[in-house]
Coordinates of C-alpha atoms in Angstrom, one line a residue:
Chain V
X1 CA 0.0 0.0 0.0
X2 CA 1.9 2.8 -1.3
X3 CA -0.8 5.3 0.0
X4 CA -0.5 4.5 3.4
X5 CA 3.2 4.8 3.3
X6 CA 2.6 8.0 2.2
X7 CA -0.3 9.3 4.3
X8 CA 2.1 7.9 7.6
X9 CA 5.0 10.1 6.4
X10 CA 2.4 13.3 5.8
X11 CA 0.9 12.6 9.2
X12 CA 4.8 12.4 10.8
X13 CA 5.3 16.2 9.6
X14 CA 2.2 17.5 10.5
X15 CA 2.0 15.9 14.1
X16 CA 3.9 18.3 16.1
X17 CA 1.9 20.4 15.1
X18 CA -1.1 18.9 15.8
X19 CA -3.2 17.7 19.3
X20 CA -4.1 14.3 17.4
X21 CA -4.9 13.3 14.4
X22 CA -8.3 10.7 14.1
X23 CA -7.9 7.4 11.4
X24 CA -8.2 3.9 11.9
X25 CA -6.4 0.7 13.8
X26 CA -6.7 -3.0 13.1
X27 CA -9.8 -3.9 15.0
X28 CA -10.2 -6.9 16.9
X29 CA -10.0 -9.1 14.7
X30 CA -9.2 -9.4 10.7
X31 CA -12.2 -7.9 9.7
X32 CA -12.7 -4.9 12.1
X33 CA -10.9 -1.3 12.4
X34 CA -11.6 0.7 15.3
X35 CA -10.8 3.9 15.4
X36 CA -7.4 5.4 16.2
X37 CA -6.1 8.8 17.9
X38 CA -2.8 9.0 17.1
X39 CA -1.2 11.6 19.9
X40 CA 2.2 10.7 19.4
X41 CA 5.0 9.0 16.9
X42 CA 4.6 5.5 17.7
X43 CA 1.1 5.4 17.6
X44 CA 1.4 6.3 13.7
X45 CA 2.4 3.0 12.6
X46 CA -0.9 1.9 14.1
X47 CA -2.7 3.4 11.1
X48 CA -4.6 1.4 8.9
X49 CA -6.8 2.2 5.5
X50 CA -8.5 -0.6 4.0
X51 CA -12.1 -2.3 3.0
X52 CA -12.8 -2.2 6.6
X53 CA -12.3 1.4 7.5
X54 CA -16.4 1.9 7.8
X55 CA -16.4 4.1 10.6
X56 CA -16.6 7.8 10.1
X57 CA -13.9 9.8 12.4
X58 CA -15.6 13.0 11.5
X59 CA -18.7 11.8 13.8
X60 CA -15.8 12.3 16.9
X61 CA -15.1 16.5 15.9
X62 CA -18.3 17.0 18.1
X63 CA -16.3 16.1 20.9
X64 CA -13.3 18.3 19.8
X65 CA -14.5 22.0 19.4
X66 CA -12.9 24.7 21.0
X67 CA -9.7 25.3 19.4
X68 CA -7.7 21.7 19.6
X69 CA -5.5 21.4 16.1
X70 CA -6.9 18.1 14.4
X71 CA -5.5 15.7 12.4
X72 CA -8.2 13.6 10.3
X73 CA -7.6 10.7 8.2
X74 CA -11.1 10.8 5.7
X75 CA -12.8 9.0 3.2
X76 CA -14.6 11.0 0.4
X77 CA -17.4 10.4 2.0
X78 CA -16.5 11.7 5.8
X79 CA -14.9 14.4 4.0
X80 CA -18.2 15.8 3.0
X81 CA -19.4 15.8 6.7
X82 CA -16.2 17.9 7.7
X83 CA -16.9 20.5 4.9
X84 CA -20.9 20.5 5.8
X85 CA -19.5 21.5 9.5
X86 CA -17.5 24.3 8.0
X87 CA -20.3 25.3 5.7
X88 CA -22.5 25.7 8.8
X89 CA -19.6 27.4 10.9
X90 CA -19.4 24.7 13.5
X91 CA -16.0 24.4 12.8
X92 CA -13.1 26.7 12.1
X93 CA -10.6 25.4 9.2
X94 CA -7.3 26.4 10.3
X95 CA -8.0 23.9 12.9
X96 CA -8.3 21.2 10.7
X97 CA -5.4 19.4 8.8
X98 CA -7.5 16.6 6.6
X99 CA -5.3 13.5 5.2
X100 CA -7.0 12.7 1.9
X101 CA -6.5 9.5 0.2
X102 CA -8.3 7.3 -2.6
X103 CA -11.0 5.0 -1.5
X104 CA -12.4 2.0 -3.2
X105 CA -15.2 1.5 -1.1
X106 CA -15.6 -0.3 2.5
X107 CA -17.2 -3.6 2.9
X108 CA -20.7 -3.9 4.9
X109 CA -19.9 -6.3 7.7
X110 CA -24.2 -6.7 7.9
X111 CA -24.1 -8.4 4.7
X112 CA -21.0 -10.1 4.8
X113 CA -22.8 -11.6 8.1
X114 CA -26.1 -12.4 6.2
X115 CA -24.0 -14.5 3.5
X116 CA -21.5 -16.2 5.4
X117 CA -23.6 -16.8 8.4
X118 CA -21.2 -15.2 12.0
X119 CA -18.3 -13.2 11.1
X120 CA -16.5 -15.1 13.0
X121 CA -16.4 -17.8 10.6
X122 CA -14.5 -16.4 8.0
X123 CA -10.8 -16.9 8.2
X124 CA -9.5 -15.5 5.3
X125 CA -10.9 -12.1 2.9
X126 CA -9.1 -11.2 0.2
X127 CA -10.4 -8.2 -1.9
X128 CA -9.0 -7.5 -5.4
X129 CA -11.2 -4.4 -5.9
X130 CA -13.7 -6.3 -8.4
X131 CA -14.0 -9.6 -6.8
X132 CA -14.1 -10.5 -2.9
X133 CA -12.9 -14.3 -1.6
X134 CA -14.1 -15.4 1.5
X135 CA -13.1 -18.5 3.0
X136 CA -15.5 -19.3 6.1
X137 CA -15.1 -22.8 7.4
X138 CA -14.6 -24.8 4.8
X139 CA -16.3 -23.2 2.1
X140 CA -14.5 -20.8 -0.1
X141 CA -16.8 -18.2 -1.8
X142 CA -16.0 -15.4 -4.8
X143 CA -18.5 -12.5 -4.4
X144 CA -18.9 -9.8 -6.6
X145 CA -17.2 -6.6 -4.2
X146 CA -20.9 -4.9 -5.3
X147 CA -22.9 -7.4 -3.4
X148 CA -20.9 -7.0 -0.4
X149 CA -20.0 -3.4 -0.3
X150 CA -21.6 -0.8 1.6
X151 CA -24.9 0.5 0.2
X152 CA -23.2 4.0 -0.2
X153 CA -20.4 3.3 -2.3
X154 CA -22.8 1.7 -4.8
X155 CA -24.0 5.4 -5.6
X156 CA -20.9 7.2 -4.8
X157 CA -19.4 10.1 -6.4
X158 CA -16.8 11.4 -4.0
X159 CA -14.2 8.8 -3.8
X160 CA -11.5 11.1 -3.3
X161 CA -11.5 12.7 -0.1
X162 CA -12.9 16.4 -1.3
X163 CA -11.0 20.0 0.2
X164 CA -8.0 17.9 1.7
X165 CA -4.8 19.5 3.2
X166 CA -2.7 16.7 2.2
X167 CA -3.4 14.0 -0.7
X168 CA -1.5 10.3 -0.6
X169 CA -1.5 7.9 -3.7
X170 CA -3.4 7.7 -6.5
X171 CA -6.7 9.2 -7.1
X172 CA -9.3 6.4 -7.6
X173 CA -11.1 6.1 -10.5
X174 CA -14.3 4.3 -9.0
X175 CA -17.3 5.3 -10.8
X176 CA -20.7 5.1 -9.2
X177 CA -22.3 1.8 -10.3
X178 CA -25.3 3.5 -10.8
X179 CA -26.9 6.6 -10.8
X180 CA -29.4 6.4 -8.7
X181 CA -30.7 4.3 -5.9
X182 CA -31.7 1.1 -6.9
X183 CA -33.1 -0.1 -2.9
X184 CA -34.9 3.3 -2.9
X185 CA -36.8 2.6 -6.3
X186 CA -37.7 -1.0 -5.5
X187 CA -38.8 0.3 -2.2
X188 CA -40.8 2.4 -3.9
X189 CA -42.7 0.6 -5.6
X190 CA -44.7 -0.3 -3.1
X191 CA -47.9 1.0 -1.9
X192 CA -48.7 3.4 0.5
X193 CA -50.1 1.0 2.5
X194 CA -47.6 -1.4 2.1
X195 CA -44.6 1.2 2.9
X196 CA -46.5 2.5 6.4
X197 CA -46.7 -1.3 7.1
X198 CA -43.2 -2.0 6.8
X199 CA -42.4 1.0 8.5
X200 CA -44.2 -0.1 11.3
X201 CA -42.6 -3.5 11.5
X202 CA -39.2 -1.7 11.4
X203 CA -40.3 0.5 14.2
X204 CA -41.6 -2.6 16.3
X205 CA -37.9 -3.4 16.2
X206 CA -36.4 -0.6 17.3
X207 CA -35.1 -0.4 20.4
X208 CA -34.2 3.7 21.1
X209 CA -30.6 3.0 21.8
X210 CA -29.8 6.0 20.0
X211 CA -27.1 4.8 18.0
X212 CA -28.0 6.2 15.2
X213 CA -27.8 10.2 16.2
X214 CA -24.1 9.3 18.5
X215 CA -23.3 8.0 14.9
X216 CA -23.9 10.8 13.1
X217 CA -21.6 13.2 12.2
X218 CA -24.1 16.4 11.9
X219 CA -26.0 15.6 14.9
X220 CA -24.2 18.3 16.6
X221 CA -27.1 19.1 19.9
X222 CA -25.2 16.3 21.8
X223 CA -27.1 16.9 25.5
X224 CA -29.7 19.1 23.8
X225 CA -31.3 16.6 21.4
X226 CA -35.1 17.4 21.5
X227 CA -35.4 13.9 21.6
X228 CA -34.5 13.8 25.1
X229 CA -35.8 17.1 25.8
X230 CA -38.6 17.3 28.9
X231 CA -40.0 21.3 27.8
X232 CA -41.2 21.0 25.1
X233 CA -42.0 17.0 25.3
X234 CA -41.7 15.6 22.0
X235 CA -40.9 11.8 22.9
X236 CA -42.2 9.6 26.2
X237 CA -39.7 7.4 27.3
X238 CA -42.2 4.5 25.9
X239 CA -40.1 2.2 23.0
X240 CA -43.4 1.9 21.1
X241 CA -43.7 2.1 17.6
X242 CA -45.3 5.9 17.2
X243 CA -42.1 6.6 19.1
X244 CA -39.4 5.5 17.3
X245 CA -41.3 6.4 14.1
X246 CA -41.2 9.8 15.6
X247 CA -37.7 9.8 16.3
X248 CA -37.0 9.1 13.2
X249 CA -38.9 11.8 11.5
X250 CA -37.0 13.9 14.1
X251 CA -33.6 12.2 12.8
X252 CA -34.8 12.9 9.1
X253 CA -36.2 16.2 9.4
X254 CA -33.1 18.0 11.7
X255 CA -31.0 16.3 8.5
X256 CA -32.9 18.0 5.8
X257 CA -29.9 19.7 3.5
X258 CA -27.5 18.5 5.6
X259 CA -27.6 14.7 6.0
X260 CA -23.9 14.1 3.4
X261 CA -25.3 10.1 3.5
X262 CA -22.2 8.6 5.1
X263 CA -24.4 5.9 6.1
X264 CA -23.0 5.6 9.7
X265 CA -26.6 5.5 11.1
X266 CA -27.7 2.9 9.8
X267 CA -24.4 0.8 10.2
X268 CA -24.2 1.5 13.7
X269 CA -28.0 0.4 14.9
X270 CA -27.4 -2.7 16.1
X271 CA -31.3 -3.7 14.8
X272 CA -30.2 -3.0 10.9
X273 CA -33.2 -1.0 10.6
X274 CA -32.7 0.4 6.8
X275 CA -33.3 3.9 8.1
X276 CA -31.0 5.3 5.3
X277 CA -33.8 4.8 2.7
X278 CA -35.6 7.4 4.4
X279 CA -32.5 10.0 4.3
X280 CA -31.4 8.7 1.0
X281 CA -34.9 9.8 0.1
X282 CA -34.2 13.2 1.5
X283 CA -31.4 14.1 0.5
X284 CA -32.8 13.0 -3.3
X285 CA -35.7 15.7 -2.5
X286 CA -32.9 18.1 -1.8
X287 CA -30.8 17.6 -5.2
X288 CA -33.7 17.6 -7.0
X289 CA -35.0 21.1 -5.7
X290 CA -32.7 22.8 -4.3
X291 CA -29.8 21.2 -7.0
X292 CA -28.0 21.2 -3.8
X293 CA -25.4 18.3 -2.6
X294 CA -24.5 18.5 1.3
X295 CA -21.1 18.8 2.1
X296 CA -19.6 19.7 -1.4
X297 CA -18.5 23.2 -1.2
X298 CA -18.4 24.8 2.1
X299 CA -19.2 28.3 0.4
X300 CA -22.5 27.3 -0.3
X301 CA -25.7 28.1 2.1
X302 CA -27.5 25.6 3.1
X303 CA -30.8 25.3 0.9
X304 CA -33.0 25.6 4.5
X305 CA -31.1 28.6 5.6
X306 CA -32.2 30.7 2.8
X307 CA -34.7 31.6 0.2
X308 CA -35.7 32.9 -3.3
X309 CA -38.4 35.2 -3.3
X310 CA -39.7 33.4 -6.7
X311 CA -39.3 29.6 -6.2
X312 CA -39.0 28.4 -9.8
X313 CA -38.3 24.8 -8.9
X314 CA -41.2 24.7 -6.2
X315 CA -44.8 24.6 -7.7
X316 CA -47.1 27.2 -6.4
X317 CA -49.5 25.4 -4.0
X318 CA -53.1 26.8 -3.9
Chain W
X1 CA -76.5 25.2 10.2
X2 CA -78.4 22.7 7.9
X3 CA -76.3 20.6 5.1
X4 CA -78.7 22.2 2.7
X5 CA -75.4 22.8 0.4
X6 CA -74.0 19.4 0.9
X7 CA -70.9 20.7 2.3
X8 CA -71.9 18.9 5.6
X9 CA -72.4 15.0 4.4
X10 CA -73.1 13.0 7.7
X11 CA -70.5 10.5 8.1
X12 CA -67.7 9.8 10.4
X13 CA -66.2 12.9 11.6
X14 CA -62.6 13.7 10.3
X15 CA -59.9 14.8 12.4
X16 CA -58.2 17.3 10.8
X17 CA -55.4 19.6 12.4
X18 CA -55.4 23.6 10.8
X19 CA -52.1 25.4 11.7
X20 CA -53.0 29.2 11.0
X21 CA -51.2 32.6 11.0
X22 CA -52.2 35.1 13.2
X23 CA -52.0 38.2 10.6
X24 CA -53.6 36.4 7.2
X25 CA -54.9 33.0 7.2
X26 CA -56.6 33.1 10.6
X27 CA -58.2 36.6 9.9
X28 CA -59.1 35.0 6.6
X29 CA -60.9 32.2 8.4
X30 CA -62.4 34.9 10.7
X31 CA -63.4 36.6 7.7
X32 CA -65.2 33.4 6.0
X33 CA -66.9 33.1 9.9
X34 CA -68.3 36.9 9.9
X35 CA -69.3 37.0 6.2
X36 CA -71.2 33.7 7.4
X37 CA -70.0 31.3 4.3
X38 CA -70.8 27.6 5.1
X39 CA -67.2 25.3 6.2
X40 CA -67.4 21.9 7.1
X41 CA -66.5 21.5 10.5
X42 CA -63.5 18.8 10.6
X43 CA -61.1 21.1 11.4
X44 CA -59.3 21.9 14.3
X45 CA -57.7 25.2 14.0
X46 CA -54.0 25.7 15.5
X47 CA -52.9 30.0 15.6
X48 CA -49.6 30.0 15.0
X49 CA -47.7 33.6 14.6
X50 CA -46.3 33.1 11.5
X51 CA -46.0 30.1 9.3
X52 CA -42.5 30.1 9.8
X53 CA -43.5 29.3 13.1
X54 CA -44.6 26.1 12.0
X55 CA -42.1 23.4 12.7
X56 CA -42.3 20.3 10.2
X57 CA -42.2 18.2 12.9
X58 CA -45.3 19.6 14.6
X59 CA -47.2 18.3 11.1
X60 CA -45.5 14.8 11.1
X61 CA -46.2 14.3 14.7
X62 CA -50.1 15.4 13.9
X63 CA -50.0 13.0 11.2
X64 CA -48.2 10.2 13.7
X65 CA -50.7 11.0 15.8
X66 CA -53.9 9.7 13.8
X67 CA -54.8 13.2 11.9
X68 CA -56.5 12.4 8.9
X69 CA -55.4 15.3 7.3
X70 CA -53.0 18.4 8.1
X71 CA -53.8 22.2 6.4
X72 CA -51.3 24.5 6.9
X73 CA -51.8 28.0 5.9
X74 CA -49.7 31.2 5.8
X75 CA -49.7 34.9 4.4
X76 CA -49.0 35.0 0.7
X77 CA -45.6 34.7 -0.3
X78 CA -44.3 38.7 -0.3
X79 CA -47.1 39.6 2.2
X80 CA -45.6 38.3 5.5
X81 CA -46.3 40.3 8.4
X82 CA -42.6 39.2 9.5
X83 CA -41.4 40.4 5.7
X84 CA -39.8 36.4 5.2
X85 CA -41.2 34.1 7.6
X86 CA -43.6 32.5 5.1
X87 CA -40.5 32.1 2.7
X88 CA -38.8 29.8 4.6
X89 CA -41.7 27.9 5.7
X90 CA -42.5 27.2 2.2
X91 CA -38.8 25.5 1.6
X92 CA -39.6 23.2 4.6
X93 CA -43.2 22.7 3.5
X94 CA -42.1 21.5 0.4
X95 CA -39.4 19.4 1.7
X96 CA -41.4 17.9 4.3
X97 CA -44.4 17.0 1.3
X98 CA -42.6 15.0 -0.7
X99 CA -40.9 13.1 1.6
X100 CA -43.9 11.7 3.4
X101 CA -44.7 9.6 0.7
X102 CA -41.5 7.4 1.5
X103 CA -42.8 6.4 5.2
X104 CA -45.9 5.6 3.9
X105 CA -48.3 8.5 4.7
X106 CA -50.4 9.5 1.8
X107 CA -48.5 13.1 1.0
X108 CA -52.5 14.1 0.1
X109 CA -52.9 14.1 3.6
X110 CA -50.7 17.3 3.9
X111 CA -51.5 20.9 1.8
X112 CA -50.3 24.1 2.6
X113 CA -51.0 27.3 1.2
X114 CA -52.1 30.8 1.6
X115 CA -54.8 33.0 2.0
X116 CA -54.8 36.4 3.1
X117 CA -57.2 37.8 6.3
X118 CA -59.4 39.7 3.0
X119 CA -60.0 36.6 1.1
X120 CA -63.2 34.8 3.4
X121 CA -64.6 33.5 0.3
X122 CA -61.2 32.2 -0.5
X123 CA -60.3 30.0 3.0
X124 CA -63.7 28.9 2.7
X125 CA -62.8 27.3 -1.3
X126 CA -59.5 26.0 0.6
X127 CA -60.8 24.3 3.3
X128 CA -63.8 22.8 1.6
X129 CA -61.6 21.9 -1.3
X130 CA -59.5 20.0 1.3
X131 CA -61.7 18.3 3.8
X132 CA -63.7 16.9 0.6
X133 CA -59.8 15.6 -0.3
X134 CA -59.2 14.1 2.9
X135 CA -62.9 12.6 2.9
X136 CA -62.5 10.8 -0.3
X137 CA -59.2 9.1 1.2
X138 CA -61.0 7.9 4.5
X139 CA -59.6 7.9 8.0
X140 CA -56.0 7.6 7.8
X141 CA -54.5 4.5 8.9
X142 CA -54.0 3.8 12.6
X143 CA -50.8 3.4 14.1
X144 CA -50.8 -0.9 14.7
X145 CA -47.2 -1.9 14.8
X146 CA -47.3 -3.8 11.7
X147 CA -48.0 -7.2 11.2
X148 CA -46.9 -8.1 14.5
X149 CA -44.1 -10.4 12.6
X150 CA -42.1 -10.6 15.7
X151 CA -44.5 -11.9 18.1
X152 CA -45.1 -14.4 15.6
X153 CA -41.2 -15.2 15.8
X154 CA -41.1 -15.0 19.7
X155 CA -44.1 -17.7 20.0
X156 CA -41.9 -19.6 17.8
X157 CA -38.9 -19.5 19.5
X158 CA -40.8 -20.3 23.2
X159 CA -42.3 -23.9 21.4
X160 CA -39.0 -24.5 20.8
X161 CA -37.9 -23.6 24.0
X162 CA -40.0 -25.6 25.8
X163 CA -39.3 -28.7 23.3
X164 CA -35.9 -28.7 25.4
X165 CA -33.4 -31.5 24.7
X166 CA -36.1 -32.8 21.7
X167 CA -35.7 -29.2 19.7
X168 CA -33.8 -30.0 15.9
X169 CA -30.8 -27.9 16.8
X170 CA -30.3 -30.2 19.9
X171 CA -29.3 -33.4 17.0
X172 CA -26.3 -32.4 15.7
X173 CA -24.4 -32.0 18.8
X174 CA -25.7 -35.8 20.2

């Protein structure tokens, strides 16, 4: 990995200069990376970038305001939280030092677990960018990387990690496999009935842990979440179905122009709820009205924060 | 009032939830009321300030909540009493309509518009026009948690519970 090489050497310049710098360690096992602070030399050799980087280490800049210099390693992808931040003036940029670097996309360990049966059967996973081997127990398995990939990089546009101080290796070349979102449309294709059904059922399951907004990179509230707000009561402490539907909405609707789609919600609920179709579905509303991407150029306004006083791309409702 | 009009059908009563400016829409309504034109009487009238008051949420939790229908109504677009309030309600508005039909609730179920505090004859076109709507769709669906898929699961798991030692996945390891 000539990237990595590189990206260690650019983060051994830059750290003295930095409080730490946020990437990724080999997890606890083969197929896991957890994430890693890097606060000094020898910590830098910990750094890993692979299929299994998944987790986004912009979600931890919430917990890192007030002038501490830091270091991020990013996807594309988490690249475009960091600049929605900026955009919205959470965050200043001089005290941000961004390690860019090509992806090729990240595995989803959820269906690498519905194919293979436990995770902890596969002993060997080798990745050639196209194809993916798995050996688990004593079957050995080439999947297409698409069918085991994570929903996001099926769609993605932003391999390369977007307004970065630093660049290592190559650029990738990975094209979006399809232009638009192929779970949405099937999902879509259902009825209304149908869709409030399923909704329902995936409600049923959920069990409020909350996973899904510690996950999130833009939920920025942190102790002021009006989910958990008393004055005025929006939720009861019940795990009933109206409830978590709510919350979602909540999740959703606090999102609107902002969500960038990393996908770490719905990764890190530990019920796989799909609750990205309804973002996904968002932040589709959002390109297609506002022609507004979240998290592409930290310039912009977000499409909520202002107006026209003629809306040409909203039809007049009488 | 009689139904001599056939505004008022007998029927099941609709629940539906009005959120209403102060300065236009609820003056128009007061209008409509003085100038004694004939409404149905399914909605439930909300005064809100301004429609930029108007939190999307406060419309998906009405809707959560069993509201058969939701009308929202502002000052026209330029005629704000707050000069842009009703401008940025209308981004949300918009945002908020045509995402509901991905969570399953009929995006019909939702209008917002505007009507000024001259236009009587106006709010009462807009809320006729719109209870009719939500009539024609019926009660919205109730809130049942499904098809109860996991309780079905559960039982199944408890039979085989109590099967013990005589449960399938008991064989391989004797």
């Amino acid at each position: 990995m000539q990237a990595l090489a590189e990206l260690k050497e650019q983060i051994r310049q830059a750290l003295p200069d930095l409080d730490v710098v946020i990437g990724w360690q080999q997890g606890y096992d083969a197929l896991h990376t957890s994430p890693l602070f890097i606060r000094s030399e020898e910590d830098i050799d910990k750094l890993v970038v692979n299929e299994f980087c998944v987790v986004n280490p912009a979600t931890y800049l919430r917990e890192m305001r007030g002038g501490k210099k830091v270091g991020l390693v990013l996807k594309g992808c988490d690249s475009r939280s960091v600049i929605q931040l900026l955009q919205e003036k959470l965050l200043k940029e001089e005290d941000l030092t961004i390690f860019g670097f090509g992806c090729n996309g990240v595995l989803n360990h959820t269906k690498l677990q519905a194919r293979f049966g436990d995770i902890g059967f596969i002993t060997s996973l080798e990745n050639d960018g196209t194809n993916v081997t798995v050996e688990a127990g004593d079957k050995k398995e080439t999947v297409p990387f698409t069918e085991l990939c994570a929903d996001k990089c099926l769609t993605c546009s932003y391999p390369n990690t977007l307004q970065c101080s630093h660049f290592a290796g190559e650029e990738s070349a990975k094209q979006a496999d399809s232009a638009t979102d192929k779970a949405l449309e099937d999902f879509e294709k259902l009825t209304m009935e149908e869709r409030f059904t399923f909704w329902q059922d995936q409600m049923r399951r959920c069990i409020r842990c909350y996973a899904c907004r510690n996950a999130c990179p833009m939920c920025v509230c942190k102790d002021h979440c009006l989910a958990n707000s008393r004055e005025p009561k929006w939720l009861s402490e019940d795990v009933d179905v109206q409830n978590n539907f709510m919350f979602q909405l909540i999740h959703v609707m606090h999102l609107t122009g902002r969500c960038v789609e990393c996908g770490e919600c719905e990764r890190a609920c530990p019920m796989d709820i799909p609750i990205m179709l309804l973002r996904r579905k968002m932040a589709g509303i959002v390109r297609d009205v506002f022609a507004y991407n979240a998290g592409t150029n930290a310039e912009e306004t977000p499409p909520l924060m202002c107006f026209k006083v003629e809306e040409p791309t909203i039809e007049e409702r009488h | 009032m009689s139904g001599s009009t056939g505004l008022l059908t007998e029927g099941q009563d609709l629940r539906i939830v009005g959120f209403l400016c102060n300065w236009c829409s609820y003056g128009g309504a007061d209008t409509a009321g003085v100038a004694r034109f004939e409404q149905p009487t399914d909605l439930r009238v909300i005064r809100v300030p301004c429609s930029g008051r108007i939190d999307p949420l406060f419309i998906a939790r009405a809707l959560l909540s069993g509201a058969d229908g939701v009308l929202v109504s502002g000052c026209h677009p330029r005629d704000c009493h707050y000069a842009e309030g009703n401008f940025y309600a209308r981004r949300r508005f918009e945002m908020l309509k045509q995402f509901l039909s991905v969570t399953g609730i009929d995006p019909e179920r939702f209008h917002y518009t505007w009507v000024s505090a001259s236009e009587g004859q106006r709010w009462q076109d807009v809320v006729t026009s719109f209870t009719e709507r939500i009539r024609k769709l019926g009660p919205a669906t109730k809130m049942a948690g499904g098809t109860g898929y996991d309780e079905e699961c559960l039982k199944e798991i408890a039979a085989a519970v109590s099967l013990g030692d005589q449960c399938p996945c008991h064989k391989e390891k004797a």
